[in-house]
Amino acid sequence: MNFPVNAGFGELDLDEAVARLTSPKHDFRLAHEVAALGPRVALVSPGSSEDPWGIFGAHFGQLSAASPDLLRVGIGAVAELTAESARSLGRLLGTRLENRSRLEEIAIDLSPLSGGTLPAALIAAFLSGLRRSTDRTCRFAVFINPATDFYEGELDRSIATGDAQWFSAALTDTPSNLLTPSVMAGISLQIALALGLSCVVRNEDRLIAEGFGAILAIGEGSANRPCLVEIGSTEPDAVVFVGKGVTFDSGGLSLKGPAGMQGMRYDMAGAAAALAAVAALARCGNSDGVRAVFPLVENLPGPGAVKPGDVVRAYDGTRIQVMDTDFEGRVVLSDALALAGASQPRAIVSVATLTHQATVALGAEVAAVLSRDAALGRQLLAVAVRAGDAMWPLPWGERYRSQVRLSPTTVRNHPMVDQGRAITAALFLGEFVPGDIAFAHIDLGGSVWAGDASTGSATGTAVATLIELARELTAKIQ
């Protein structure tokens, strides 16, 4: 099956995409001697403040036939280089090398970097950018300063993270007529089969039989029926990533305007991130104790669509008053969170394009973190810095809980006020996670997308953070 990923990127073959995500084989190797490298990318730090070669992001092509450098890219002062800027630099490299990828091998000289997590972040981001090229015949040699504590296993994990970021972005880019709930569920099953993971897909009949009323209610307006996916570890005390998988969001009967609808194929970015993270962990052999749960649904105003004022019953028995059908993400997540919490997992992290107010507060490139558990929130933010994902904390504002909680058994999906909606959205989600379970929420806002709805593309944000957080929480760091 082929489907277009984005204008200018040709078509993505589904089988090839899954194979690239799940296979431990890749086209990168560690080079041990820089002198032996062929055409190469050189990272250049400034020799002085006036040195144009080292300005961050400046890039220069081959100066002469005798020069060994295919491309020189400025990295700025090494001491000021962060994982986030390293990822940005990697994306730049991928973009600049797309037209040169017919070379047999391109070398990347990372020796100017000081070590730590930065080479891994750079390699992963570079791969993520490069994988958008339609010509992938080239191999890559990576030279690391021998004094740097960076080994083959770390290279493999970096590449796996890059592949996961690319895969998450590719799914998010996909037009919603081609990535329906059932198609994405099928992709999940294919990934599980390739990696030997447990995967349960609850179709509409099972959702009805088991009482997932929230997912069913939002899905009633679409001919493409909803489902719920669990993939990964079956251990009760696992770390669980719960992702929002609304493959298209029209707003339902609370209909969005035309401009607001144009980019709504990306409303499943949370589910894509959760799926890709679990796959990358499994590929590297450390998926024990981690699973992803995500509802897949379309929010359309069809004949059976849920109406403002309707009351639906979630998986845990909580009644949800649906006051705005365009606040559907928290409704479908309620069932997934209730299911995830039923096994008393070690921690639950939800990840979703949930509110516009997160973007209003933090801008289009920064995701919001709201954590009921202070320690988990601090850990999540620290991991995001190391992984290169831009995230910032918003408060877990219990003082606003009454805006969503009408009684011990009833909540509403709209706070009925205009302010603080990123906070009340997280509080709503927290109603479905038992209080003794560590819970944090990542509101992706607009950070999942760069550019306009037509020619822009997904960023793959949060994937690296979820991968590294899982490794820490499960003590499976390799």
CSV table of C-alpha atoms in Angstrom, one decimal:
chain,number,residue,atom,x,y,z
A,1,MET,CA,0.0,0.0,0.0
A,2,ASN,CA,1.3,3.4,-1.0
A,3,PHE,CA,0.1,6.7,0.3
A,4,PRO,CA,1.4,10.3,-0.1
A,5,VAL,CA,3.3,11.6,2.9
A,6,ASN,CA,3.6,15.3,1.9
A,7,ALA,CA,3.9,17.5,-1.2
A,8,GLY,CA,7.5,17.1,-2.4
A,9,PHE,CA,8.2,13.8,-0.6
A,10,GLY,CA,6.6,11.4,-3.1
A,11,GLU,CA,4.9,8.3,-1.7
A,12,LEU,CA,5.5,6.2,1.3
A,13,ASP,CA,5.3,2.5,1.0
A,14,LEU,CA,3.6,1.1,4.1
A,15,ASP,CA,5.5,-2.1,4.2
A,16,GLU,CA,8.8,-0.3,3.7
A,17,ALA,CA,8.0,2.2,6.4
A,18,VAL,CA,7.2,-0.5,8.9
A,19,ALA,CA,10.3,-2.4,8.0
A,20,ARG,CA,12.5,0.7,8.4
A,21,LEU,CA,10.9,1.3,11.8
A,22,THR,CA,11.3,-2.2,13.1
A,23,SER,CA,14.5,-3.5,11.5
A,24,PRO,CA,17.7,-3.2,13.5
A,25,LYS,CA,19.6,-2.9,10.3
A,26,HIS,CA,20.5,0.6,9.1
A,27,ASP,CA,22.9,2.4,6.8
A,28,PHE,CA,25.1,4.0,9.4
A,29,ARG,CA,28.5,2.8,10.6
A,30,LEU,CA,31.0,4.1,13.1
A,31,ALA,CA,34.3,5.2,11.4
A,32,HIS,CA,37.4,5.0,13.6
A,33,GLU,CA,39.8,7.2,11.6
A,34,VAL,CA,38.8,10.5,10.1
A,35,ALA,CA,41.6,10.4,7.6
A,36,ALA,CA,39.9,7.4,5.9
A,37,LEU,CA,36.7,9.2,5.3
A,38,GLY,CA,35.5,10.1,1.8
A,39,PRO,CA,33.2,12.9,1.0
A,40,ARG,CA,32.2,14.3,4.3
A,41,VAL,CA,30.1,16.8,6.3
A,42,ALA,CA,32.3,18.8,8.6
A,43,LEU,CA,30.9,20.5,11.7
A,44,VAL,CA,32.7,23.7,12.3
A,45,SER,CA,33.0,25.8,15.5
A,46,PRO,CA,34.0,29.5,15.2
A,47,GLY,CA,37.6,30.3,15.6
A,48,SER,CA,36.6,33.8,16.7
A,49,SER,CA,33.4,35.7,17.1
A,50,GLU,CA,33.8,37.1,13.5
A,51,ASP,CA,34.5,33.7,11.9
A,52,PRO,CA,31.6,33.1,9.5
A,53,TRP,CA,32.4,29.4,9.2
A,54,GLY,CA,31.2,28.6,12.7
A,55,ILE,CA,28.0,30.5,12.8
A,56,PHE,CA,25.2,28.1,13.9
A,57,GLY,CA,23.4,26.8,10.8
A,58,ALA,CA,25.7,28.5,8.2
A,59,HIS,CA,26.5,26.0,5.5
A,60,PHE,CA,28.9,26.0,2.7
A,61,GLY,CA,29.4,23.6,-0.3
A,62,GLN,CA,32.6,22.1,-1.6
A,63,LEU,CA,35.1,25.0,-2.1
A,64,SER,CA,37.4,23.1,-4.5
A,65,ALA,CA,37.8,19.7,-6.1
A,66,ALA,CA,40.7,19.0,-3.7
A,67,SER,CA,38.7,19.7,-0.6
A,68,PRO,CA,37.6,16.6,1.4
A,69,ASP,CA,34.5,18.5,2.7
A,70,LEU,CA,31.3,17.9,0.8
A,71,LEU,CA,29.6,20.3,3.1
A,72,ARG,CA,30.6,22.5,6.1
A,73,VAL,CA,28.0,23.4,8.7
A,74,GLY,CA,28.5,25.8,11.5
A,75,ILE,CA,27.5,24.6,15.0
A,76,GLY,CA,28.3,27.7,17.0
A,77,ALA,CA,30.1,27.5,20.3
A,78,VAL,CA,30.1,23.9,21.5
A,79,ALA,CA,29.5,25.0,25.0
A,80,GLU,CA,26.2,26.6,24.0
A,81,LEU,CA,25.0,23.7,21.9
A,82,THR,CA,21.9,22.0,23.4
A,83,ALA,CA,20.2,18.8,22.4
A,84,GLU,CA,17.4,20.8,21.0
A,85,SER,CA,19.7,22.9,18.8
A,86,ALA,CA,21.6,19.7,17.8
A,87,ARG,CA,18.3,18.2,16.6
A,88,SER,CA,17.7,21.4,14.6
A,89,LEU,CA,21.1,21.1,13.1
A,90,GLY,CA,20.5,17.5,12.2
A,91,ARG,CA,17.4,18.4,10.3
A,92,LEU,CA,19.3,21.0,8.4
A,93,LEU,CA,21.9,18.5,7.4
A,94,GLY,CA,19.3,16.1,6.2
A,95,THR,CA,17.7,18.8,4.1
A,96,ARG,CA,21.0,19.9,2.6
A,97,LEU,CA,22.1,16.4,1.7
A,98,GLU,CA,18.9,15.2,0.0
A,99,ASN,CA,20.2,16.3,-3.4
A,100,ARG,CA,23.6,14.6,-2.8
A,101,SER,CA,22.3,11.2,-1.6
A,102,ARG,CA,23.3,9.4,-4.8
A,103,LEU,CA,26.9,9.2,-3.4
A,104,GLU,CA,27.9,5.8,-2.3
A,105,GLU,CA,28.8,7.0,1.2
A,106,ILE,CA,28.7,10.3,3.0
A,107,ALA,CA,30.7,10.7,6.2
A,108,ILE,CA,29.7,12.9,9.2
A,109,ASP,CA,32.5,14.1,11.3
A,110,LEU,CA,31.1,14.7,14.8
A,111,SER,CA,34.4,15.1,16.5
A,112,PRO,CA,33.9,18.8,17.3
A,113,LEU,CA,31.1,17.8,19.7
A,114,SER,CA,32.1,17.5,23.3
A,115,GLY,CA,30.2,14.2,24.1
A,116,GLY,CA,27.3,13.3,26.3
A,117,THR,CA,23.9,13.0,24.7
A,118,LEU,CA,24.6,15.6,22.0
A,119,PRO,CA,26.0,13.2,19.3
A,120,ALA,CA,23.1,10.9,19.8
A,121,ALA,CA,20.6,13.7,19.5
A,122,LEU,CA,22.4,15.0,16.4
A,123,ILE,CA,22.5,11.6,14.7
A,124,ALA,CA,18.9,10.9,15.5
A,125,ALA,CA,17.7,14.3,14.2
A,126,PHE,CA,19.9,14.0,11.1
A,127,LEU,CA,18.4,10.6,10.3
A,128,SER,CA,14.9,12.0,10.9
A,129,GLY,CA,15.5,14.7,8.3
A,130,LEU,CA,17.3,12.5,5.9
A,131,ARG,CA,14.6,9.8,5.9
A,132,ARG,CA,12.3,12.3,4.1
A,133,SER,CA,14.5,11.9,1.0
A,134,THR,CA,13.0,9.8,-1.7
A,135,ASP,CA,16.5,8.5,-2.7
A,136,ARG,CA,17.9,6.3,0.1
A,137,THR,CA,20.8,4.5,-1.7
A,138,CYS,CA,23.6,6.1,0.3
A,139,ARG,CA,25.4,4.8,3.3
A,140,PHE,CA,26.7,7.0,6.1
A,141,ALA,CA,29.9,6.8,8.1
A,142,VAL,CA,29.9,8.6,11.5
A,143,PHE,CA,33.2,9.6,13.0
A,144,ILE,CA,33.2,10.2,16.8
A,145,ASN,CA,36.2,11.5,18.6
A,146,PRO,CA,37.8,8.4,20.2
A,147,ALA,CA,37.8,10.2,23.6
A,148,THR,CA,34.0,10.4,23.5
A,149,ASP,CA,32.1,7.8,25.4
A,150,PHE,CA,29.9,6.7,22.5
A,151,TYR,CA,29.7,3.2,21.2
A,152,GLU,CA,28.0,1.1,18.6
A,153,GLY,CA,25.0,0.3,20.8
A,154,GLU,CA,24.4,4.1,21.4
A,155,LEU,CA,24.6,4.6,17.6
A,156,ASP,CA,22.0,1.9,17.1
A,157,ARG,CA,19.7,3.5,19.7
A,158,SER,CA,20.2,6.9,18.1
A,159,ILE,CA,19.2,5.6,14.7
A,160,ALA,CA,16.2,3.8,16.2
A,161,THR,CA,15.1,7.0,17.7
A,162,GLY,CA,15.5,8.9,14.4
A,163,ASP,CA,13.6,6.2,12.6
A,164,ALA,CA,10.8,6.5,15.2
A,165,GLN,CA,10.7,10.3,14.8
A,166,TRP,CA,10.5,9.9,11.1
A,167,PHE,CA,7.8,7.2,11.3
A,168,SER,CA,5.7,9.3,13.7
A,169,ALA,CA,6.0,12.3,11.4
A,170,ALA,CA,5.2,10.3,8.3
A,171,LEU,CA,2.0,8.9,9.9
A,172,THR,CA,1.0,12.4,11.0
A,173,ASP,CA,1.6,13.8,7.5
A,174,THR,CA,-0.7,11.2,6.0
A,175,PRO,CA,-4.0,12.4,4.6
A,176,SER,CA,-6.9,11.3,6.8
A,177,ASN,CA,-8.8,9.6,3.9
A,178,LEU,CA,-5.8,7.2,3.7
A,179,LEU,CA,-5.1,6.8,7.4
A,180,THR,CA,-8.4,5.9,8.9
A,181,PRO,CA,-8.8,4.3,12.3
A,182,SER,CA,-8.8,0.8,10.8
A,183,VAL,CA,-5.7,1.5,8.7
A,184,MET,CA,-3.7,2.8,11.7
A,185,ALA,CA,-4.8,-0.2,13.7
A,186,GLY,CA,-3.5,-2.5,10.9
A,187,ILE,CA,-0.2,-0.7,11.0
A,188,SER,CA,0.0,-1.3,14.7
A,189,LEU,CA,-0.6,-5.0,14.2
A,190,GLN,CA,2.0,-5.2,11.5
A,191,ILE,CA,4.6,-3.5,13.8
A,192,ALA,CA,3.7,-5.9,16.7
A,193,LEU,CA,4.1,-8.9,14.4
A,194,ALA,CA,7.5,-7.7,13.2
A,195,LEU,CA,8.8,-7.0,16.7
A,196,GLY,CA,7.1,-9.9,18.6
A,197,LEU,CA,5.0,-7.5,20.7
A,198,SER,CA,1.5,-8.2,22.1
A,199,CYS,CA,-1.1,-6.1,20.3
A,200,VAL,CA,-4.9,-6.0,21.1
A,201,VAL,CA,-7.2,-4.1,18.8
A,202,ARG,CA,-10.7,-3.7,20.1
A,203,ASN,CA,-13.1,-3.2,17.2
A,204,GLU,CA,-16.5,-1.6,17.5
A,205,ASP,CA,-18.2,-4.8,18.7
A,206,ARG,CA,-15.7,-5.2,21.5
A,207,LEU,CA,-15.9,-1.6,22.5
A,208,ILE,CA,-19.7,-2.0,22.8
A,209,ALA,CA,-19.4,-5.3,24.7
A,210,GLU,CA,-16.8,-3.9,27.2
A,211,GLY,CA,-18.4,-0.5,27.8
A,212,PHE,CA,-16.1,2.0,26.1
A,213,GLY,CA,-18.9,4.5,25.7
A,214,ALA,CA,-16.8,7.6,25.3
A,215,ILE,CA,-14.9,6.4,22.3
A,216,LEU,CA,-18.1,5.0,20.7
A,217,ALA,CA,-19.9,8.3,21.2
A,218,ILE,CA,-17.3,10.4,19.4
A,219,GLY,CA,-17.1,7.9,16.6
A,220,GLU,CA,-20.8,7.7,15.9
A,221,GLY,CA,-20.6,10.5,13.3
A,222,SER,CA,-18.3,8.7,11.0
A,223,ALA,CA,-18.6,5.8,8.6
A,224,ASN,CA,-15.1,4.8,9.6
A,225,ARG,CA,-15.7,3.0,12.8
A,226,PRO,CA,-13.6,3.6,16.0
A,227,CYS,CA,-11.2,1.1,17.7
A,228,LEU,CA,-8.8,1.0,20.6
A,229,VAL,CA,-5.2,-0.3,20.4
A,230,GLU,CA,-3.0,-1.7,23.1
A,231,ILE,CA,0.6,-2.6,22.1
A,232,GLY,CA,3.6,-3.6,24.1
A,233,SER,CA,4.2,-5.2,27.4
A,234,THR,CA,1.4,-7.1,29.2
A,235,GLU,CA,3.0,-6.5,32.6
A,236,PRO,CA,0.5,-4.9,35.0
A,237,ASP,CA,3.0,-2.5,36.4
A,238,ALA,CA,4.2,-1.2,33.1
A,239,VAL,CA,4.8,2.4,32.1
A,240,VAL,CA,1.9,3.3,29.8
A,241,PHE,CA,1.8,5.9,27.1
A,242,VAL,CA,-1.7,7.0,26.2
A,243,GLY,CA,-2.0,8.8,22.9
A,244,LYS,CA,-4.8,10.7,21.3
A,245,GLY,CA,-5.6,9.1,17.9
A,246,VAL,CA,-8.3,11.3,16.2
A,247,THR,CA,-7.4,10.6,12.6
A,248,PHE,CA,-9.5,13.6,11.5
A,249,ASP,CA,-11.2,16.2,13.6
A,250,SER,CA,-14.0,18.3,12.0
A,251,GLY,CA,-15.2,19.4,15.4
A,252,GLY,CA,-18.3,17.2,15.1
A,253,LEU,CA,-21.5,19.1,15.4
A,254,SER,CA,-19.6,21.9,17.1
A,255,LEU,CA,-18.1,22.4,13.7
A,256,LYS,CA,-14.8,24.0,13.1
A,257,GLY,CA,-14.4,26.7,10.5
A,258,PRO,CA,-12.8,25.8,7.1
A,259,ALA,CA,-9.4,27.1,8.1
A,260,GLY,CA,-9.4,25.4,11.4
A,261,MET,CA,-10.1,22.0,9.7
A,262,GLN,CA,-7.4,22.1,7.1
A,263,GLY,CA,-4.6,20.6,9.3
A,264,MET,CA,-6.7,18.3,11.4
A,265,ARG,CA,-5.1,15.2,9.9
A,266,TYR,CA,-2.5,15.8,12.6
A,267,ASP,CA,-4.9,15.2,15.5
A,268,MET,CA,-3.5,11.7,15.8
A,269,ALA,CA,0.0,12.8,16.5
A,270,GLY,CA,-0.1,11.7,20.1
A,271,ALA,CA,-1.0,8.1,19.1
A,272,ALA,CA,1.7,8.1,16.4
A,273,ALA,CA,4.3,9.2,19.0
A,274,ALA,CA,3.2,6.6,21.5
A,275,LEU,CA,3.3,3.8,18.9
A,276,ALA,CA,6.6,4.9,17.4
A,277,ALA,CA,8.2,5.1,20.9
A,278,VAL,CA,7.2,1.6,21.9
A,279,ALA,CA,8.4,0.2,18.5
A,280,ALA,CA,11.8,1.9,18.9
A,281,LEU,CA,12.2,0.5,22.4
A,282,ALA,CA,11.3,-3.0,21.2
A,283,ARG,CA,13.7,-2.7,18.3
A,284,CYS,CA,16.6,-2.0,20.8
A,285,GLY,CA,15.5,-4.8,23.1
A,286,ASN,CA,14.3,-2.8,26.0
A,287,SER,CA,10.5,-2.7,25.6
A,288,ASP,CA,9.8,-4.8,28.7
A,289,GLY,CA,7.5,-2.9,31.0
A,290,VAL,CA,6.3,-0.3,28.4
A,291,ARG,CA,3.1,-0.3,26.4
A,292,ALA,CA,1.0,2.2,24.4
A,293,VAL,CA,-2.8,2.6,24.5
A,294,PHE,CA,-4.5,4.8,22.0
A,295,PRO,CA,-8.1,5.2,20.7
A,296,LEU,CA,-8.5,5.7,17.0
A,297,VAL,CA,-11.6,7.6,15.8
A,298,GLU,CA,-12.8,10.2,13.4
A,299,ASN,CA,-14.8,13.2,14.8
A,300,LEU,CA,-17.4,14.0,12.1
A,301,PRO,CA,-21.0,15.5,12.1
A,302,GLY,CA,-22.7,12.4,10.6
A,303,PRO,CA,-26.3,11.3,11.3
A,304,GLY,CA,-25.4,9.6,14.6
A,305,ALA,CA,-23.0,12.2,15.9
A,306,VAL,CA,-22.9,13.0,19.6
A,307,LYS,CA,-24.7,16.3,20.4
A,308,PRO,CA,-23.8,19.1,22.8
A,309,GLY,CA,-25.5,18.3,26.0
A,310,ASP,CA,-25.4,14.5,25.6
A,311,VAL,CA,-24.2,12.4,28.5
A,312,VAL,CA,-22.1,9.3,27.8
A,313,ARG,CA,-20.7,6.7,30.1
A,314,ALA,CA,-16.9,6.0,30.1
A,315,TYR,CA,-15.2,2.7,30.6
A,316,ASP,CA,-14.9,3.2,34.4
A,317,GLY,CA,-18.5,4.2,34.8
A,318,THR,CA,-18.0,7.9,34.9
A,319,ARG,CA,-20.7,10.0,33.2
A,320,ILE,CA,-19.4,12.6,30.8
A,321,GLN,CA,-21.5,15.6,29.8
A,322,VAL,CA,-20.4,16.6,26.3
A,323,MET,CA,-20.9,20.3,26.1
A,324,ASP,CA,-18.7,20.9,23.1
A,325,THR,CA,-18.1,18.1,20.5
A,326,ASP,CA,-14.9,19.9,19.4
A,327,PHE,CA,-13.4,19.0,22.8
A,328,GLU,CA,-13.5,15.4,21.7
A,329,GLY,CA,-9.9,14.5,22.4
A,330,ARG,CA,-10.3,14.4,26.2
A,331,VAL,CA,-13.5,12.4,25.8
A,332,VAL,CA,-11.9,9.5,23.8
A,333,LEU,CA,-8.8,9.6,26.0
A,334,SER,CA,-11.0,9.1,29.1
A,335,ASP,CA,-11.7,5.5,28.0
A,336,ALA,CA,-8.1,4.8,27.2
A,337,LEU,CA,-6.9,6.3,30.5
A,338,ALA,CA,-9.4,4.3,32.5
A,339,LEU,CA,-8.3,1.1,30.8
A,340,ALA,CA,-4.6,1.9,31.4
A,341,GLY,CA,-5.2,2.7,35.0
A,342,ALA,CA,-7.2,-0.5,35.7
A,343,SER,CA,-3.9,-2.5,35.8
A,344,GLN,CA,-2.3,-0.2,38.4
A,345,PRO,CA,0.7,0.7,36.1
A,346,ARG,CA,3.9,2.3,37.4
A,347,ALA,CA,3.1,5.5,35.6
A,348,ILE,CA,0.8,6.9,32.9
A,349,VAL,CA,1.8,9.6,30.5
A,350,SER,CA,-0.8,11.0,28.1
A,351,VAL,CA,0.3,12.7,24.9
A,352,ALA,CA,-2.1,14.6,22.8
A,353,THR,CA,-2.8,17.6,20.5
A,354,LEU,CA,-5.3,18.6,23.1
A,355,THR,CA,-5.8,22.4,23.4
A,356,HIS,CA,-5.2,25.5,21.4
A,357,GLN,CA,-4.5,27.3,24.7
A,358,ALA,CA,-1.3,25.4,25.1
A,359,THR,CA,-0.1,27.1,21.9
A,360,VAL,CA,-1.4,30.5,23.0
A,361,ALA,CA,0.6,30.1,26.2
A,362,LEU,CA,3.8,28.7,24.9
A,363,GLY,CA,3.9,29.3,21.1
A,364,ALA,CA,3.8,26.9,18.2
A,365,GLU,CA,7.0,25.1,18.9
A,366,VAL,CA,6.8,24.3,22.7
A,367,ALA,CA,4.7,21.5,24.2
A,368,ALA,CA,3.1,21.9,27.7
A,369,VAL,CA,3.7,19.5,30.5
A,370,LEU,CA,1.1,19.2,33.3
A,371,SER,CA,1.9,16.7,36.0
A,372,ARG,CA,-0.2,15.5,38.9
A,373,ASP,CA,2.9,13.9,40.3
A,374,ALA,CA,5.6,16.4,40.9
A,375,ALA,CA,8.5,14.0,40.7
A,376,LEU,CA,7.3,12.5,37.4
A,377,GLY,CA,6.8,16.0,36.0
A,378,ARG,CA,10.4,17.0,36.9
A,379,GLN,CA,11.8,13.8,35.4
A,380,LEU,CA,9.8,14.3,32.2
A,381,LEU,CA,11.0,17.8,31.7
A,382,ALA,CA,14.6,16.9,32.4
A,383,VAL,CA,14.4,14.0,29.9
A,384,ALA,CA,12.9,16.4,27.3
A,385,VAL,CA,15.9,18.7,27.6
A,386,ARG,CA,18.3,15.8,27.0
A,387,ALA,CA,16.1,14.4,24.2
A,388,GLY,CA,15.9,17.8,22.4
A,389,ASP,CA,12.1,18.3,22.7
A,390,ALA,CA,11.0,21.7,23.6
A,391,MET,CA,8.6,21.4,26.6
A,392,TRP,CA,7.6,23.7,29.4
A,393,PRO,CA,5.6,23.2,32.6
A,394,LEU,CA,2.1,24.5,33.2
A,395,PRO,CA,0.6,24.1,36.7
A,396,TRP,CA,-1.6,21.3,37.8
A,397,GLY,CA,-4.3,23.7,39.0
A,398,GLU,CA,-6.5,21.7,41.4
A,399,ARG,CA,-8.3,25.0,42.2
A,400,TYR,CA,-10.0,24.7,38.8
A,401,ARG,CA,-11.2,21.2,39.3
A,402,SER,CA,-14.8,22.2,39.9
A,403,GLN,CA,-14.9,23.6,36.3
A,404,VAL,CA,-14.9,20.0,35.0
A,405,ARG,CA,-16.0,17.9,37.9
A,406,LEU,CA,-19.8,18.2,38.5
A,407,SER,CA,-20.0,15.3,41.1
A,408,PRO,CA,-18.0,12.3,42.2
A,409,THR,CA,-19.4,10.4,39.2
A,410,THR,CA,-20.0,13.1,36.6
A,411,VAL,CA,-17.6,15.4,34.6
A,412,ARG,CA,-18.1,17.7,31.7
A,413,ASN,CA,-15.7,18.1,28.8
A,414,HIS,CA,-16.0,21.9,28.7
A,415,PRO,CA,-15.0,24.1,31.7
A,416,MET,CA,-17.6,26.8,30.6
A,417,VAL,CA,-14.9,29.5,31.0
A,418,ASP,CA,-12.5,30.8,28.4
A,419,GLN,CA,-9.3,30.9,30.5
A,420,GLY,CA,-7.0,28.1,31.7
A,421,ARG,CA,-8.3,25.5,29.3
A,422,ALA,CA,-5.0,23.7,29.0
A,423,ILE,CA,-5.1,23.2,32.7
A,424,THR,CA,-8.7,22.1,32.9
A,425,ALA,CA,-8.2,19.7,30.0
A,426,ALA,CA,-5.4,18.0,32.0
A,427,LEU,CA,-7.6,18.0,35.1
A,428,PHE,CA,-10.3,16.3,33.1
A,429,LEU,CA,-7.9,13.5,32.0
A,430,GLY,CA,-6.8,13.1,35.6
A,431,GLU,CA,-10.3,12.2,36.6
A,432,PHE,CA,-9.9,8.9,34.8
A,433,VAL,CA,-6.5,8.0,36.4
A,434,PRO,CA,-6.6,6.6,40.0
A,435,GLY,CA,-5.0,9.0,42.4
A,436,ASP,CA,-2.3,6.6,43.5
A,437,ILE,CA,-0.8,6.3,40.0
A,438,ALA,CA,1.8,8.8,38.9
A,439,PHE,CA,0.3,10.7,36.0
A,440,ALA,CA,1.6,13.4,33.7
A,441,HIS,CA,0.2,14.9,30.5
A,442,ILE,CA,2.0,16.3,27.5
A,443,ASP,CA,-0.2,18.8,25.6
A,444,LEU,CA,1.5,18.9,22.2
A,445,GLY,CA,-0.4,22.0,21.0
A,446,GLY,CA,1.0,23.2,17.7
A,447,SER,CA,4.5,21.7,18.2
A,448,VAL,CA,3.6,18.6,16.1
A,449,TRP,CA,3.5,20.7,12.9
A,450,ALA,CA,5.8,23.1,11.1
A,451,GLY,CA,4.5,25.3,8.2
A,452,ASP,CA,1.0,25.6,6.8
A,453,ALA,CA,-1.6,22.9,6.5
A,454,SER,CA,-0.9,22.3,2.8
A,455,THR,CA,2.9,22.3,2.3
A,456,GLY,CA,4.0,22.0,6.0
A,457,SER,CA,4.9,18.7,7.7
A,458,ALA,CA,4.9,17.0,11.0
A,459,THR,CA,7.9,17.3,13.4
A,460,GLY,CA,7.9,14.0,15.2
A,461,THR,CA,8.1,15.8,18.5
A,462,ALA,CA,7.8,14.0,21.9
A,463,VAL,CA,9.0,10.7,20.4
A,464,ALA,CA,12.5,10.9,21.7
A,465,THR,CA,11.3,12.1,25.1
A,466,LEU,CA,8.9,9.1,25.5
A,467,ILE,CA,11.7,6.7,24.5
A,468,GLU,CA,14.2,8.1,27.1
A,469,LEU,CA,11.6,8.5,29.8
A,470,ALA,CA,10.6,4.8,29.4
A,471,ARG,CA,14.2,3.7,29.7
A,472,GLU,CA,14.6,5.7,32.9
A,473,LEU,CA,11.3,4.6,34.5
A,474,THR,CA,11.9,0.9,33.7
A,475,ALA,CA,15.6,1.0,34.6
A,476,LYS,CA,16.4,-0.5,31.2
A,477,ILE,CA,19.1,2.0,30.2
A,478,GLN,CA,21.6,0.2,27.9
